Short mmCIF file of C-alpha atoms and ligand atoms in Angstrom, two decimals:
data_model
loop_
_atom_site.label_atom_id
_atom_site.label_comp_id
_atom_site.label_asym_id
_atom_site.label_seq_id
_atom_site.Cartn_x
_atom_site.Cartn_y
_atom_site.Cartn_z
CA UNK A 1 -16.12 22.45 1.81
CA UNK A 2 -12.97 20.20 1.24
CA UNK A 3 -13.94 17.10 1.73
CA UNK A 4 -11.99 13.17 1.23
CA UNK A 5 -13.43 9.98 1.07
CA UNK A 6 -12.05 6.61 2.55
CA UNK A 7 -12.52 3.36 2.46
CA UNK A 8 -12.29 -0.05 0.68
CA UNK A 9 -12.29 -0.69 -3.14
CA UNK A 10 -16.23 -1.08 -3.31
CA UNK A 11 -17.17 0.40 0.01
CA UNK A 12 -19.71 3.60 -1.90
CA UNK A 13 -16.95 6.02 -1.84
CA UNK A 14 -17.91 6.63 -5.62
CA UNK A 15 -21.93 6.98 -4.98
CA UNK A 16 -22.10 8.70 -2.31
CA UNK A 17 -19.13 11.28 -3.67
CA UNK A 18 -21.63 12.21 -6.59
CA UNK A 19 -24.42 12.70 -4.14
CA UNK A 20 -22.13 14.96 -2.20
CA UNK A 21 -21.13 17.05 -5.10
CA UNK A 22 -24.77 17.23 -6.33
CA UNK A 23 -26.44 18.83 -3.25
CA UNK A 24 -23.30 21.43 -2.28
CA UNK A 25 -22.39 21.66 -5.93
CA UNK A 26 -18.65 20.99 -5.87
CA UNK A 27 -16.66 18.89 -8.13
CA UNK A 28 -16.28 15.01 -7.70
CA UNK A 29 -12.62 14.24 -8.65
CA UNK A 30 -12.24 10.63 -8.93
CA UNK A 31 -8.80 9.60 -9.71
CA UNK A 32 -9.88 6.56 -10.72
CA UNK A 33 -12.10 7.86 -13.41
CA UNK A 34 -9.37 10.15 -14.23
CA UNK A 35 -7.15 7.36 -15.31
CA UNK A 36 -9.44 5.32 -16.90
CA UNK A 37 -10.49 7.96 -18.92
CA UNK A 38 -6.83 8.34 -20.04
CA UNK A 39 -6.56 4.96 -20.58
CA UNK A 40 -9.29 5.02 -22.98
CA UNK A 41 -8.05 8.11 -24.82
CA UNK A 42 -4.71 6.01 -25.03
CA UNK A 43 -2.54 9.01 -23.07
CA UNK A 44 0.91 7.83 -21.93
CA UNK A 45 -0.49 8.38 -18.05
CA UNK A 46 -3.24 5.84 -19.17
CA UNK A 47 -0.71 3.51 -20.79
CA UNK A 48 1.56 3.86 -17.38
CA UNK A 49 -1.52 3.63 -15.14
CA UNK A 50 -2.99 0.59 -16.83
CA UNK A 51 -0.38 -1.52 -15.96
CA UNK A 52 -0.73 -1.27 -12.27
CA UNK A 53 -4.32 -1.11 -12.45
CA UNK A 54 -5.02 -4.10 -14.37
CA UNK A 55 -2.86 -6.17 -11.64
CA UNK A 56 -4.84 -4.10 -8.51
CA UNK A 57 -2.04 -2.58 -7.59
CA UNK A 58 -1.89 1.25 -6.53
CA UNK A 59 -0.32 3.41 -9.34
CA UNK A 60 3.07 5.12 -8.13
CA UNK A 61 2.67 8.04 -5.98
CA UNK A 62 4.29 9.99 -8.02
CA UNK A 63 2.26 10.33 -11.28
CA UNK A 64 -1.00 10.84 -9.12
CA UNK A 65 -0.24 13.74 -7.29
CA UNK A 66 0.69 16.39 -9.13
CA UNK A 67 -2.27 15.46 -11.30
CA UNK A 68 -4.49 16.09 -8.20
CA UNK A 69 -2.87 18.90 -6.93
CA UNK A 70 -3.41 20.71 -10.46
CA UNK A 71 -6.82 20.06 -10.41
CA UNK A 72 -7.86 21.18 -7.09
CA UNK A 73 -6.01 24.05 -8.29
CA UNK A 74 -8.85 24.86 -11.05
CA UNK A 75 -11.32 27.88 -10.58
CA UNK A 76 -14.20 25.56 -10.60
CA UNK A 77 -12.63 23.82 -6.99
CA UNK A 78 -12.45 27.15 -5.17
CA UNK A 79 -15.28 26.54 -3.01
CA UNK A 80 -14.26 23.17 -2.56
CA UNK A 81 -14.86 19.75 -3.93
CA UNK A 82 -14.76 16.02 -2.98
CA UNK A 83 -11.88 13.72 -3.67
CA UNK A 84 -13.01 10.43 -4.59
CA UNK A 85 -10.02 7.47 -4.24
CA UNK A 86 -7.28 10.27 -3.31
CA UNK A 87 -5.62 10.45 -1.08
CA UNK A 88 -4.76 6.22 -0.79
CA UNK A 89 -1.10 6.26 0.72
CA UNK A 90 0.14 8.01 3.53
CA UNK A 91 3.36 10.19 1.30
CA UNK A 92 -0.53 10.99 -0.92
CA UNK A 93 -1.88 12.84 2.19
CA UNK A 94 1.18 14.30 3.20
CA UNK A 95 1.73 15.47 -0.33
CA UNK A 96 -2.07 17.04 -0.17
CA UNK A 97 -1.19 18.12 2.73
CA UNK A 98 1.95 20.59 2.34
CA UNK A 99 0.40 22.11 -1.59
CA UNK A 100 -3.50 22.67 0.48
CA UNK A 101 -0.89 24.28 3.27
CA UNK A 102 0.95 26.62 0.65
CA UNK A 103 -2.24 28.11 -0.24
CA UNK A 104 -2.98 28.46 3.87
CA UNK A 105 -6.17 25.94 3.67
CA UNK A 106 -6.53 22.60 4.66
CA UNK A 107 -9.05 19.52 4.31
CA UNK A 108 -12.56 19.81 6.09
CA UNK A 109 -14.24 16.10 6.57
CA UNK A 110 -12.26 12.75 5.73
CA UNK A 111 -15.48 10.64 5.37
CA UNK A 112 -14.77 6.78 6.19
CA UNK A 113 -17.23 4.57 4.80
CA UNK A 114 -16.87 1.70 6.48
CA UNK A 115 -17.93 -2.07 4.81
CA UNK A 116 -16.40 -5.25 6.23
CA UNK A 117 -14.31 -7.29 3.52
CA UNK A 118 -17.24 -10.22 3.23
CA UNK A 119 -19.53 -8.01 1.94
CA UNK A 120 -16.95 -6.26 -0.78
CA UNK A 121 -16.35 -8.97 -3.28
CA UNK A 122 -20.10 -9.85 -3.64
CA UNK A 123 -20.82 -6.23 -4.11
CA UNK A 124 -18.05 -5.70 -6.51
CA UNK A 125 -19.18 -8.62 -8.67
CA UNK A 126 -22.70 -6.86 -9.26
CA UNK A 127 -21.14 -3.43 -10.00
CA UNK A 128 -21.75 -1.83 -13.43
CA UNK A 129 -19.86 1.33 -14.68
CA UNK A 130 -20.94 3.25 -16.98
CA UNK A 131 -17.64 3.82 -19.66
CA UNK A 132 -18.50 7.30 -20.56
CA UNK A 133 -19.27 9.22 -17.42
CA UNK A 134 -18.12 6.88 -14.31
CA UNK A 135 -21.58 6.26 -12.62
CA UNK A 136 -21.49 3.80 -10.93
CA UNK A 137 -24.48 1.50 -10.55
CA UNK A 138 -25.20 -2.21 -9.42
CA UNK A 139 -27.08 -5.03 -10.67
CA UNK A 140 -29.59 -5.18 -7.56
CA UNK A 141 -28.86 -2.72 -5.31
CA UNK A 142 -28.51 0.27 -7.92
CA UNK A 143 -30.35 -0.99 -11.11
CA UNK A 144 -30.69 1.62 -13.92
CA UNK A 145 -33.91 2.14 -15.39
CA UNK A 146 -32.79 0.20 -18.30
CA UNK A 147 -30.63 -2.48 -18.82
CA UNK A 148 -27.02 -1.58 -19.52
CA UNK A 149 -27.80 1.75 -20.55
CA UNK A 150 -26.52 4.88 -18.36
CA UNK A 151 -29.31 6.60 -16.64
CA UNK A 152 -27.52 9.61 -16.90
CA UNK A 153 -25.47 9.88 -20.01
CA UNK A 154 -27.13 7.09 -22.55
CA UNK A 155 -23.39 5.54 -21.94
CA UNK A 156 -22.90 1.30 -21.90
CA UNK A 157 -22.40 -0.30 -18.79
CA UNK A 158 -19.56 -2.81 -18.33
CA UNK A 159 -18.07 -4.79 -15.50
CA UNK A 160 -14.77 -3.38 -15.15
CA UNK A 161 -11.82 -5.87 -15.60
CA UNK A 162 -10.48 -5.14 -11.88
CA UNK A 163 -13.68 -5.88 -10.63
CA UNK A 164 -13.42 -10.01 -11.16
CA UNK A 165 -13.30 -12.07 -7.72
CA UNK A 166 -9.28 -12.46 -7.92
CA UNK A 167 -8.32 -8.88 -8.57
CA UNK A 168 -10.72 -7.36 -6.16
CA UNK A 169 -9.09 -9.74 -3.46
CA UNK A 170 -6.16 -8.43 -4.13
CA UNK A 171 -6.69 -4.96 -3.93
CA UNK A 172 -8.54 -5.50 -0.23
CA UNK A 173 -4.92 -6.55 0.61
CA UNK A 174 -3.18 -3.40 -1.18
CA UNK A 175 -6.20 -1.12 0.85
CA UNK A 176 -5.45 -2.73 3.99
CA UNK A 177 -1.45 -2.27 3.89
CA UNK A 178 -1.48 1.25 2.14
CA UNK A 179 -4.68 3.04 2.27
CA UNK A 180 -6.30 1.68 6.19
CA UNK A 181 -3.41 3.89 7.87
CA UNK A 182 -5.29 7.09 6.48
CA UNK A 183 -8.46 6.74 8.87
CA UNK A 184 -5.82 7.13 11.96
CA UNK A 185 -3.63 9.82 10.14
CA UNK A 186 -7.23 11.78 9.55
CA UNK A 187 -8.64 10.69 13.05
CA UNK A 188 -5.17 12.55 14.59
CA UNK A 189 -5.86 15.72 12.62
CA UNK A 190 -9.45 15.64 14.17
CA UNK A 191 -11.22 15.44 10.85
CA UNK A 192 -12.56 11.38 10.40
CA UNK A 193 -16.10 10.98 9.97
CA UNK A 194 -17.03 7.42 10.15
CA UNK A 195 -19.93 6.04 8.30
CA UNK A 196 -21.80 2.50 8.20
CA UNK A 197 -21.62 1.99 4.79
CA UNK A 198 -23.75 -1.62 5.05
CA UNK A 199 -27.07 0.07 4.81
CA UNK A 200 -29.12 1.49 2.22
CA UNK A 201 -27.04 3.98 0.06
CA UNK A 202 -29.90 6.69 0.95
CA UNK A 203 -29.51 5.79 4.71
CA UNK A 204 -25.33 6.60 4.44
CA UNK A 205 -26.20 10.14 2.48
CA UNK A 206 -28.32 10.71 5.37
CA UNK A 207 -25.68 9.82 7.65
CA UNK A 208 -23.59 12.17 5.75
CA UNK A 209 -25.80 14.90 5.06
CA UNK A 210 -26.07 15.07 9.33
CA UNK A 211 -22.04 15.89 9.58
CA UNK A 212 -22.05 18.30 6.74
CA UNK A 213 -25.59 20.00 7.52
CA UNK A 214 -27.78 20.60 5.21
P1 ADP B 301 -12.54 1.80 -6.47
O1 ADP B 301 -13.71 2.61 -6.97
O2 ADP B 301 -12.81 0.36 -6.55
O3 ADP B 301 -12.07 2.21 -5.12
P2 ADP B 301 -10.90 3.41 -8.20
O4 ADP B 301 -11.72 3.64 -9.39
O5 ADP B 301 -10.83 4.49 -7.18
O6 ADP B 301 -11.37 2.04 -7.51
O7 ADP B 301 -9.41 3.04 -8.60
C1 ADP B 301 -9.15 2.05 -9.57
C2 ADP B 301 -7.65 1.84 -9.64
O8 ADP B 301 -7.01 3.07 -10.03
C3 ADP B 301 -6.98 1.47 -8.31
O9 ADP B 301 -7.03 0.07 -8.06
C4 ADP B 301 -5.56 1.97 -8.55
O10 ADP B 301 -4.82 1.08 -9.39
C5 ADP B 301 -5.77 3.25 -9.36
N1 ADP B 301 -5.86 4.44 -8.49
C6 ADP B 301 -6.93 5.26 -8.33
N2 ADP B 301 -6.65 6.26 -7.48
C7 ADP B 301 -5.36 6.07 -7.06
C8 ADP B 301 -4.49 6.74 -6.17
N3 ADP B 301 -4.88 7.85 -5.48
N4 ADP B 301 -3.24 6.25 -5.99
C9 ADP B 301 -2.82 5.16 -6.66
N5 ADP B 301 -3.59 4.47 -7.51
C10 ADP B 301 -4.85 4.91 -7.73
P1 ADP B 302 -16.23 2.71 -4.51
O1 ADP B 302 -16.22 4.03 -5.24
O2 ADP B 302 -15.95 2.86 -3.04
O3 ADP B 302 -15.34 1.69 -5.14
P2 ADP B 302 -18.95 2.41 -5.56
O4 ADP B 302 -19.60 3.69 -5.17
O5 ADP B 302 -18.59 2.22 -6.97
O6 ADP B 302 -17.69 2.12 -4.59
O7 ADP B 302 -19.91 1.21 -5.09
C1 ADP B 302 -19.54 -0.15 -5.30
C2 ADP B 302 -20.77 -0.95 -5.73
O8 ADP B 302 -21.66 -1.09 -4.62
C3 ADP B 302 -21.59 -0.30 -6.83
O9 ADP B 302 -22.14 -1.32 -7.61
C4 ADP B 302 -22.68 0.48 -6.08
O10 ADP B 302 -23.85 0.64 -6.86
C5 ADP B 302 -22.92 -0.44 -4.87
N1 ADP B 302 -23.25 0.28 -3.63
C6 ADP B 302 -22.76 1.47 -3.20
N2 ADP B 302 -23.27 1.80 -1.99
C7 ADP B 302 -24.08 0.78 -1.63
C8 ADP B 302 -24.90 0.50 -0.47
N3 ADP B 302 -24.97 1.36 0.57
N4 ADP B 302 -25.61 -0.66 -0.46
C9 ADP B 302 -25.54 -1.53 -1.51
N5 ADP B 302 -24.78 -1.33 -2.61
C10 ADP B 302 -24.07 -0.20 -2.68
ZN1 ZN B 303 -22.88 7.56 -17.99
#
């Protein structure tokens, strides 16, 4: 099962993703835990990346793909896995595309979860990631068990810099012009879910445990 998911910086693309990959047991790529992850091991990708990141601004094109392509590439994705922030420009999905074609498969479910922009930036300001495995958690609607503390690696917890009011209104602009076009280019290949992404985050895995069966 091959599966994407859409939608706006904030929207539970991230939460539900691990849920996803936990109950069918396929990998969660994240590319944005990818780069951050370089970033802290101070690779030149991470010292490219950074820059565009820090202003909430999509990294080029070209030093995400092949990155992505490689991966899904692994042994561990050949029963499929679940993208998590990738594909975000139209030339991304096209790219995805034409390498998933070359191998004569394609993408199963592009899973939109949909959250109106008034309700991102208040969200945003109450997530907390955890800096050594990603999870993502959130001050009341996610709390860990304790304080600042990982419930699932022991890992700190920090706001993320491109999660402050200005930067996250920014990149609601940068999803609207460059990543919004994806739900129609996945709706014409007949493979958009759409999810309310408003309500409880065990209501949406519900939601999208009913599309992918159980
Ligand atoms: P969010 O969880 O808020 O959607 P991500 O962790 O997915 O954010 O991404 C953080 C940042 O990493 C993005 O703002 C962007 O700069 C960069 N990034 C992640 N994935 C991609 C991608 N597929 N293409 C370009 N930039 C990306
Ligand atoms: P994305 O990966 O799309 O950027 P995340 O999965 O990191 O989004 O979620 C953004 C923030 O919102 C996190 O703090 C998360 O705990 C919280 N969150 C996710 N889904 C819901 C939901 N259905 N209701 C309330 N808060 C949520
Ligand atoms: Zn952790």
């Amino acid at each position: 099962m091959k599966i994407i998911m859409l939608g706006a910086p904030g929207a539970g693309k991230g939460t539900q993703a691990k849920k996803i990959a936990a109950k069918y047991d396929i990998p969660h790529i994240s590319t944005g835990d990818i780069f951050r992850a370089n970033i802290k091991n101070g690779t030149e990708l991470g010292k490219k990346a950074k820059t565009f990141m820090d202003q909430g601004l999509l990294v080029p094109d070209e030093l995400v793909v092949d990155l992505v392509v490689d991966r899904v590439n692994q042994e561990d994705c050949s029963k499929g896995y679940v993208l998590d922030g990738f594909p975000r420009t139209i030339p991304q999905a096209e790219a995805l595309d034409a390498a998933l074609a070359k191998m004569n498969q394609k993408m199963d479910y592009a899973i939109n979860v949909e959250v109106p922009d008034e309700n991102i930036v208040q969200r945003m300001s109450g997530r907390r990631a955890c800096v050594d495995c990603g999870t993502t958690y959130h001050i009341v609607y996610a709390p860990t068990k304790q304080e600042g503390i990982c419930d699932n690696c022991g890992g700190n917890l920090i706001l993320r810099d491109d999660d402050k009011p200005e930067t996250v209104q920014k990149r609601l602009g940068v999803y609207h012009d460059q990543t919004q076009p994806l739900i129609e280019y996945y709706t014409d290949k007949n493979i958009l879910v759409e999810v309310d992404g408003t309500i409880d985050i065990n209501d949406v895995f519900a939601e999208i445990v009913k599309v992918l069966g159980e």
